[in-house]
XYZ file of C-alpha atoms in Angstrom:
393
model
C -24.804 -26.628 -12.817
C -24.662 -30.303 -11.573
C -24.331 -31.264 -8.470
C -22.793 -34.504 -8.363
C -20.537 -36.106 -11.242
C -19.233 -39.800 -11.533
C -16.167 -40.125 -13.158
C -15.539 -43.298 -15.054
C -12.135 -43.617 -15.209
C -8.907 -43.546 -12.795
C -5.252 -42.580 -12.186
C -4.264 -38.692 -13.040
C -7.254 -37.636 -15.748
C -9.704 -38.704 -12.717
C -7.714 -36.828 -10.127
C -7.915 -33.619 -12.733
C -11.534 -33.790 -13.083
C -12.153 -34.356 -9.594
C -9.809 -31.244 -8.443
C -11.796 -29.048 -11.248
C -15.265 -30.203 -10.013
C -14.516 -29.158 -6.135
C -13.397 -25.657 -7.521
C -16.955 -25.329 -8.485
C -18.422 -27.354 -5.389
C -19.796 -30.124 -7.444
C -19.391 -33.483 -5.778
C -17.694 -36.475 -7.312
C -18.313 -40.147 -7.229
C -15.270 -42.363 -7.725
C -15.335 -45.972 -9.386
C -12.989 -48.458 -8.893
C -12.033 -51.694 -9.404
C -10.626 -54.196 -6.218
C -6.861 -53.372 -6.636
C -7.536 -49.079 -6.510
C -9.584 -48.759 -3.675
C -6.696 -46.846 -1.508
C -5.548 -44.913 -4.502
C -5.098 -41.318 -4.706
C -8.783 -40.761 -7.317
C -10.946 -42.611 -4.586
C -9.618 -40.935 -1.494
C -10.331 -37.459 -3.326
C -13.929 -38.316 -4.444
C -16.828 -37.509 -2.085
C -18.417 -40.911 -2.699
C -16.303 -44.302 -4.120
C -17.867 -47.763 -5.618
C -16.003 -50.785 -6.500
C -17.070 -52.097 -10.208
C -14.983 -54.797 -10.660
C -12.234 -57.127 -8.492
C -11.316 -59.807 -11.050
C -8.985 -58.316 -14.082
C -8.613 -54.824 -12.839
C -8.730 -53.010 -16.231
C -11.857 -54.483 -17.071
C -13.436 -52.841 -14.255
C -13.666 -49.781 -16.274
C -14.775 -51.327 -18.658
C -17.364 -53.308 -17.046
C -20.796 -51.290 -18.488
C -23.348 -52.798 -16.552
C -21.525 -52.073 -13.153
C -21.234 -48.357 -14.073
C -24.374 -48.205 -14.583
C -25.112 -49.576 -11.226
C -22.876 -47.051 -9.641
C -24.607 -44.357 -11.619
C -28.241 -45.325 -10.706
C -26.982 -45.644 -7.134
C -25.545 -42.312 -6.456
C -27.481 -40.305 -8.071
C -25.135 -38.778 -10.362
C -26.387 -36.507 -12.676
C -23.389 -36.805 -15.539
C -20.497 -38.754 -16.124
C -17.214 -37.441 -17.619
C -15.605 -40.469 -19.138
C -11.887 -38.744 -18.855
C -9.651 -40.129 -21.732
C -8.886 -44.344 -22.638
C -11.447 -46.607 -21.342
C -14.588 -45.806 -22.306
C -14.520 -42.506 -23.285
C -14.731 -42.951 -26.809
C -17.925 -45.882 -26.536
C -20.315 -44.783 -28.311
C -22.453 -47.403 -26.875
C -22.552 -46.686 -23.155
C -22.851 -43.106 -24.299
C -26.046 -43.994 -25.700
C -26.573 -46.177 -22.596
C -25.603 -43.117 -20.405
C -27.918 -40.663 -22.269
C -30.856 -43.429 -22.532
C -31.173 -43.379 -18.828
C -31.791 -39.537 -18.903
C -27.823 -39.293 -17.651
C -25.654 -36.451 -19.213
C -22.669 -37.476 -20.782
C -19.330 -34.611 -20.939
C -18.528 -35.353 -24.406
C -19.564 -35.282 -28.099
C -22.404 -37.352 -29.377
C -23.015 -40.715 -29.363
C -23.018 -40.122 -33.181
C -20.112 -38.007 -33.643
C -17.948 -40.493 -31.704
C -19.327 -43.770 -33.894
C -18.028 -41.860 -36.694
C -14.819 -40.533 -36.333
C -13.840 -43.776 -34.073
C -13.847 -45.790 -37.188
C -10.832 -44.514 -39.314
C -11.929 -45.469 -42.972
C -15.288 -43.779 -42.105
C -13.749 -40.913 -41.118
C -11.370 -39.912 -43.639
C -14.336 -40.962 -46.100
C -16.250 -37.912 -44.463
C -13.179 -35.824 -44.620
C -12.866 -36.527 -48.418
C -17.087 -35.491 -49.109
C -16.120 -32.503 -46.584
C -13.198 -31.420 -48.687
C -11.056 -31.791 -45.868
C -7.222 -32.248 -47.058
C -7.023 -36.059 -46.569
C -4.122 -38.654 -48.085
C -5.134 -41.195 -50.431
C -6.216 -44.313 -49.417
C -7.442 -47.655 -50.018
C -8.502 -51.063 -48.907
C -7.340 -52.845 -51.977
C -3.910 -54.594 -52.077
C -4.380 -54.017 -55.958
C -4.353 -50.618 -55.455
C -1.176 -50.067 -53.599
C 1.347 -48.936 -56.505
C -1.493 -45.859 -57.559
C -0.452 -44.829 -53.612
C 3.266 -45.718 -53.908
C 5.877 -46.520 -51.838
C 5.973 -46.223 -48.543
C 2.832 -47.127 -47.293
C 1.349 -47.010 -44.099
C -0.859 -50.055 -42.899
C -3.568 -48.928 -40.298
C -6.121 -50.554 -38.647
C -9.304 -49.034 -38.981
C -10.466 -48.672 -35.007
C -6.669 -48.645 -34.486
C -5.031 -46.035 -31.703
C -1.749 -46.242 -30.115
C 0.158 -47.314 -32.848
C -1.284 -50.721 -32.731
C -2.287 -52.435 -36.428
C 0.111 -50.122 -37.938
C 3.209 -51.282 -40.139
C 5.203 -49.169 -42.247
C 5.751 -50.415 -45.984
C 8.659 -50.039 -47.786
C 8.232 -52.175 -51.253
C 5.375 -54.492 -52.891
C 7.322 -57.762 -51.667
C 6.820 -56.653 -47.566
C 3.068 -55.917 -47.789
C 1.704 -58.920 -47.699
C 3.170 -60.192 -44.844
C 2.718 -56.516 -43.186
C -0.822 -56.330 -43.735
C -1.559 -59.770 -42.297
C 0.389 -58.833 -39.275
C -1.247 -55.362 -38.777
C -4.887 -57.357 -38.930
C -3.766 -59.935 -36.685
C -2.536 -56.861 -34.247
C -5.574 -54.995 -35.071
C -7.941 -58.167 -33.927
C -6.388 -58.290 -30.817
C -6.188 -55.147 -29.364
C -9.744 -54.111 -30.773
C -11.654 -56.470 -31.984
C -11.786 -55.670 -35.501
C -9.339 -56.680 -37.672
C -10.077 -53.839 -41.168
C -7.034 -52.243 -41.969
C -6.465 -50.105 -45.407
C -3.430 -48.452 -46.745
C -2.338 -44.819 -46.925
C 0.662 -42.522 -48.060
C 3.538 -42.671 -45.483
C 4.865 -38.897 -45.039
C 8.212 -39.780 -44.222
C 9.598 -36.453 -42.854
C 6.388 -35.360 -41.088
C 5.186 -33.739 -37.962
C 1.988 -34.341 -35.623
C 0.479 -31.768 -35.214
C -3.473 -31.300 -33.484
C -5.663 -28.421 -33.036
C -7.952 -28.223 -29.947
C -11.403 -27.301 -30.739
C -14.384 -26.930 -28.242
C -17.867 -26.294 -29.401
C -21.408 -25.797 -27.462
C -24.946 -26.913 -28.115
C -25.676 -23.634 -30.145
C -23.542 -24.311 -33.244
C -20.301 -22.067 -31.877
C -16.968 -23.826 -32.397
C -13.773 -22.520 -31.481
C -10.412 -23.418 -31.849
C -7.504 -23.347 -28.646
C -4.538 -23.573 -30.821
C -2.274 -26.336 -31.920
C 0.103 -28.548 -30.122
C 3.006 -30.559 -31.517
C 3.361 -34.236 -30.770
C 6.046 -35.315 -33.400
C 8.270 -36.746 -30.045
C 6.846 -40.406 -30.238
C 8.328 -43.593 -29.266
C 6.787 -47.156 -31.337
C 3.410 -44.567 -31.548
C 3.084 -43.383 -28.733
C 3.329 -39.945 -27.534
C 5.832 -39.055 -24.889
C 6.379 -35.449 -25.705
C 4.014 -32.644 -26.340
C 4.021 -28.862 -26.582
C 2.564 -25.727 -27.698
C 2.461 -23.840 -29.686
C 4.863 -25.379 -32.682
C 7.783 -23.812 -33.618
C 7.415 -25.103 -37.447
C 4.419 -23.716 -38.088
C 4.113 -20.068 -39.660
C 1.606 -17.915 -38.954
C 0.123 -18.716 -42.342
C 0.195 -22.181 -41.900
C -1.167 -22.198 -38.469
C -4.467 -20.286 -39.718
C -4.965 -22.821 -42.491
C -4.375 -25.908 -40.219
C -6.666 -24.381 -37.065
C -9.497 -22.970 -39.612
C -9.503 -26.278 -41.099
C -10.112 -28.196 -37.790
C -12.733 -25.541 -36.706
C -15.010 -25.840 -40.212
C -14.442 -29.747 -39.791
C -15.887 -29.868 -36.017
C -19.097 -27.332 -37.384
C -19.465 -30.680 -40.287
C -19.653 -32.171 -37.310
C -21.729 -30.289 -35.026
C -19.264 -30.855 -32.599
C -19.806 -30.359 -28.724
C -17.261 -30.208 -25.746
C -13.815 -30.771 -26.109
C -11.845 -32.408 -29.279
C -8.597 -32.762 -31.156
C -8.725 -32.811 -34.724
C -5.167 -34.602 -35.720
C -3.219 -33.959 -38.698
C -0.134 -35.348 -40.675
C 2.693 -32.426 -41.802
C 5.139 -32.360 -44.419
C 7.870 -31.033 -43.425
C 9.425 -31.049 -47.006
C 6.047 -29.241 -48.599
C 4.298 -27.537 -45.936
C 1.019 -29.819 -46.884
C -1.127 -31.258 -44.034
C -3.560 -34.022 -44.365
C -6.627 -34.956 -41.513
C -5.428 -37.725 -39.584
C -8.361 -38.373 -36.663
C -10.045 -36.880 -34.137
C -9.966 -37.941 -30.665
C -13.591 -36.909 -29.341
C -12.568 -36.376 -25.956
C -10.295 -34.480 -23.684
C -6.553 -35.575 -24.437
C -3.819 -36.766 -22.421
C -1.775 -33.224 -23.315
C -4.821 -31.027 -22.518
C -2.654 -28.994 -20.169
C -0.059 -27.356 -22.263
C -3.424 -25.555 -24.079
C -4.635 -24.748 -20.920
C -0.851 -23.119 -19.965
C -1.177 -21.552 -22.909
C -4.429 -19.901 -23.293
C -5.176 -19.839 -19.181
C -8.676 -21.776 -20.393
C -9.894 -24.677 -18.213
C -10.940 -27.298 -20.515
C -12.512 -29.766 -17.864
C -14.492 -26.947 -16.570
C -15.737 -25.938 -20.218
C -16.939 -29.586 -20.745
C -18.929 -28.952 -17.819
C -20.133 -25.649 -19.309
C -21.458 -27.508 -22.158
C -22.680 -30.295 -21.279
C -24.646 -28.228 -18.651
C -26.333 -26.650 -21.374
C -24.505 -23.544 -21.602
C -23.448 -21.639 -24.673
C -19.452 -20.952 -24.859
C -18.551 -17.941 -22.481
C -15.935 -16.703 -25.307
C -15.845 -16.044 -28.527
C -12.504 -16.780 -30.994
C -11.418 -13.290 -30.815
C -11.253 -13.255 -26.750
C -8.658 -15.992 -27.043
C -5.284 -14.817 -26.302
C -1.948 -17.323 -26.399
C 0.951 -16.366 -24.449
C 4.123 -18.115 -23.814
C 5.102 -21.611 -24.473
C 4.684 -24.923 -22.747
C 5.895 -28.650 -22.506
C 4.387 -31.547 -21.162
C 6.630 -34.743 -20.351
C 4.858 -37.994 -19.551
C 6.063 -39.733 -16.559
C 6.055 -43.507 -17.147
C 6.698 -46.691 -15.070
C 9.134 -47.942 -17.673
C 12.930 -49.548 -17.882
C 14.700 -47.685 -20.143
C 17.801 -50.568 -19.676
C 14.715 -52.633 -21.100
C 13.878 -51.125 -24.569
C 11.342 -48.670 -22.155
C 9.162 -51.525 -21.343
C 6.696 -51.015 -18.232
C 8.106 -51.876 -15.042
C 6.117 -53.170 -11.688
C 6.752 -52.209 -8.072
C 5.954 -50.121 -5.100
C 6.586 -46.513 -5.434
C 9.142 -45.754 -2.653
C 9.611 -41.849 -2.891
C 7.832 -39.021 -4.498
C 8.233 -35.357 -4.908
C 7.205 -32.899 -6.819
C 8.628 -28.882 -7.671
C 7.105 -26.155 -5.861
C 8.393 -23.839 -9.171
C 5.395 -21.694 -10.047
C 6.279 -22.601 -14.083
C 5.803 -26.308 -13.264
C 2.409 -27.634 -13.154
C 2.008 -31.844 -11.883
C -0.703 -33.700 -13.009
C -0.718 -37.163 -11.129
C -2.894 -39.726 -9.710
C -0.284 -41.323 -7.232
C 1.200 -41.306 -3.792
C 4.163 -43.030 -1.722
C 3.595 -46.634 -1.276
C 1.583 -47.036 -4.410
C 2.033 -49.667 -6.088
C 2.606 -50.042 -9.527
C 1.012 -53.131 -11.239
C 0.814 -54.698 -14.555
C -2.896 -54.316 -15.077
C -3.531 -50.446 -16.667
C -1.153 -48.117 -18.800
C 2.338 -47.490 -17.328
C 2.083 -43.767 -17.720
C 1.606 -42.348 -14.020
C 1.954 -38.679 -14.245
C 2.791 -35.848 -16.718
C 4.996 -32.366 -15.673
C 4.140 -29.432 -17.616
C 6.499 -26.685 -17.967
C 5.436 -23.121 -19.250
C 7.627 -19.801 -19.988
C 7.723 -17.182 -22.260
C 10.349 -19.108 -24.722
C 10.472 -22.823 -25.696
C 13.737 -22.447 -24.548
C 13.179 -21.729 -20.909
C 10.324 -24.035 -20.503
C 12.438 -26.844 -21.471
């Protein structure tokens, strides 16, 4: 096992990691840029470096300086948490290159299913149930109407414009590239079948360097607001048991295409009206809503990362997986919801959490924190478990 692991990220998901790596006596190494060096991830680490002190989110993005703090410490892995630069397939390869371990998928495996057209063009040669799509205009009636307009290295709901008739695409596709520049850099979008009664739902899959890959169940994230999650649960009510064995073997024989390692979420769109599901993406690292599997199944997915990535096979087989009960996450957000939700600044004044055995609190802050505009407003997430949906919530 390692003995030392930097963690290049921040806020709750570093907290998490950090809290499952002194369970197992491995010591931590904190990065951080100028404006987080009393926050609640650096005080818990054994060891803290500063990568950054102009433009605070960059820090964590700032490569060359976590590779500095990597070569200094010592570390022997990094866990990249979630955001950031955990889905780079680039300082992956720079992590790996330097004889580093890196708690994740391959450097490969992320390049490809971070680039949605590539993707879904694997899905299709895989058989995997994927919607029709193009990146022709021309093409748009042999979709029909609605259409979806995606950006291609899209996430969060950003480069994406619903299309209702052939006089609004136009205009919607040059917005959605404009969007889709901005926020990443690349401005490819294509077109797909909108499924207008659908639900989200993903399957967590895990898999080791020996060719096993499991599946943890499915969660359901249909409670959005403008694309973004703020909602999630398991296991979904909608799905039968029929359904849930098509939608979670289909995840698992798509991560084997793969050769998938460590943790993943294989996405996919449902029709309500048809039962159909299509692939959607797969987010090739640990996800924000991680915990309501873990409620579920009692499995501790930052500790099987570690597993993995330490070389070891997975200590369980599909059949030893048993799901019991139900739970609900909630994301906690610095947001006014007098203001259409939009984040909010300020010090934190009071905080306290439930001492409820069914309520587990995942956060990365403290009183007198301060909340600033530089990183995502979401600050914490509660996750409720029971027997029933209905008690959880």
């Amino acid at each position: 096992m390692f003995k030392k692991i930097l963690i290049a990220n921040r806020g709750e998901i570093a907290v998490r990691i950090i809290r499952a790596c002194k369970e197992w006596g491995i010591s931590t190494v904190a990065v951080h840029s100028d404006v987080d060096r009393d926050s609640m991830h650096v005080r818990m680490a054994d060891e803290s470096v500063c990568v950054g002190s102009h433009q605070p989110a960059n820090s964590y993005l700032n490569i060359p300086a976590l590779m500095s703090a990597i070569e200094i410490t010592n570390a022997e892995a990094v866990h990249p948490g979630y955001g950031f630069l955990s889905e780079n397939a680039e300082f992956c390869k720079k992590i790996k290159n330097e004889k580093i371990v890196w708690i994740g998928p391959d450097a490969e495996t992320i390049e490809l299913m971070g680039d949605k057209i590539n993707s879904k063009n694997f899905c299709i040669k895989q058989n995997i149930p994927t919607l029709s799509k193009t990146s022709k205009l021309s093409d748009a009636k042999k979709i029909g109407y609605p259409i979806l307009v995606k950006a291609s290295a899209g996430g969060g709901g950003k480069g994406m414009r619903v299309v209702n008739s052939p006089k609004e695409l136009d205009d919607s596709v040059a917005a959605a590239k404009r969007e889709a520049k901005s926020s990443f850099g690349d401005n490819r979008v294509f077109l797909e079948k909108f499924i207008e009664k659908s639900r989200h739902i993903e399957v967590q899959v895990l898999g080791d360097n020996f060719g096993n890959v499991i599946h943890l169940g499915e969660r359901e994230c249909s409670i959005q607001r403008r694309h973004q999650k703020i909602i999630e649960e398991s296991p979904s009510l909608r799905l039968t048991e029929d359904l849930r064995q098509n939608i979670t073997s289909t995840a698992v024989e798509l991560a084997k295409k793969l050769n998938y390692k460590s943790a993943g979420t294989v996405e996919f769109i449902f029709d309500e009206n048809t039962n159909e599901f299509w692939f959607l993406e797969v987010n090739t690292r640990l996800q924000v809503e991680h915990p309501v599997t873990e409620m579920v199944t009692g499995i501790d997915l930052v500790k099987e990362q570690i597993k993995v990535a330490s070389g070891k096979r997975l200590s369980f087989q599909q059949s030893d997986i048993v799901f019991k009960g139900h739970a609900i996450e909630a994301r906690l957000y610095a947001e006014n919801p007098n203001n259409d939700f939009l984040p909010e600044t300020g010090t934190i004044a009071n905080l306290s959490f439930s001492n409820s055995v069914n309520i587990r609190w995942d956060s990365g802050i403290k009183k007198g924190d301060k909340v600033t505009p530089d990183f995502d407003p979401m600050l914490a997430k509660v996750i409720s478990f029971s027997e029933t949906r209905e008690e959880s919530a």
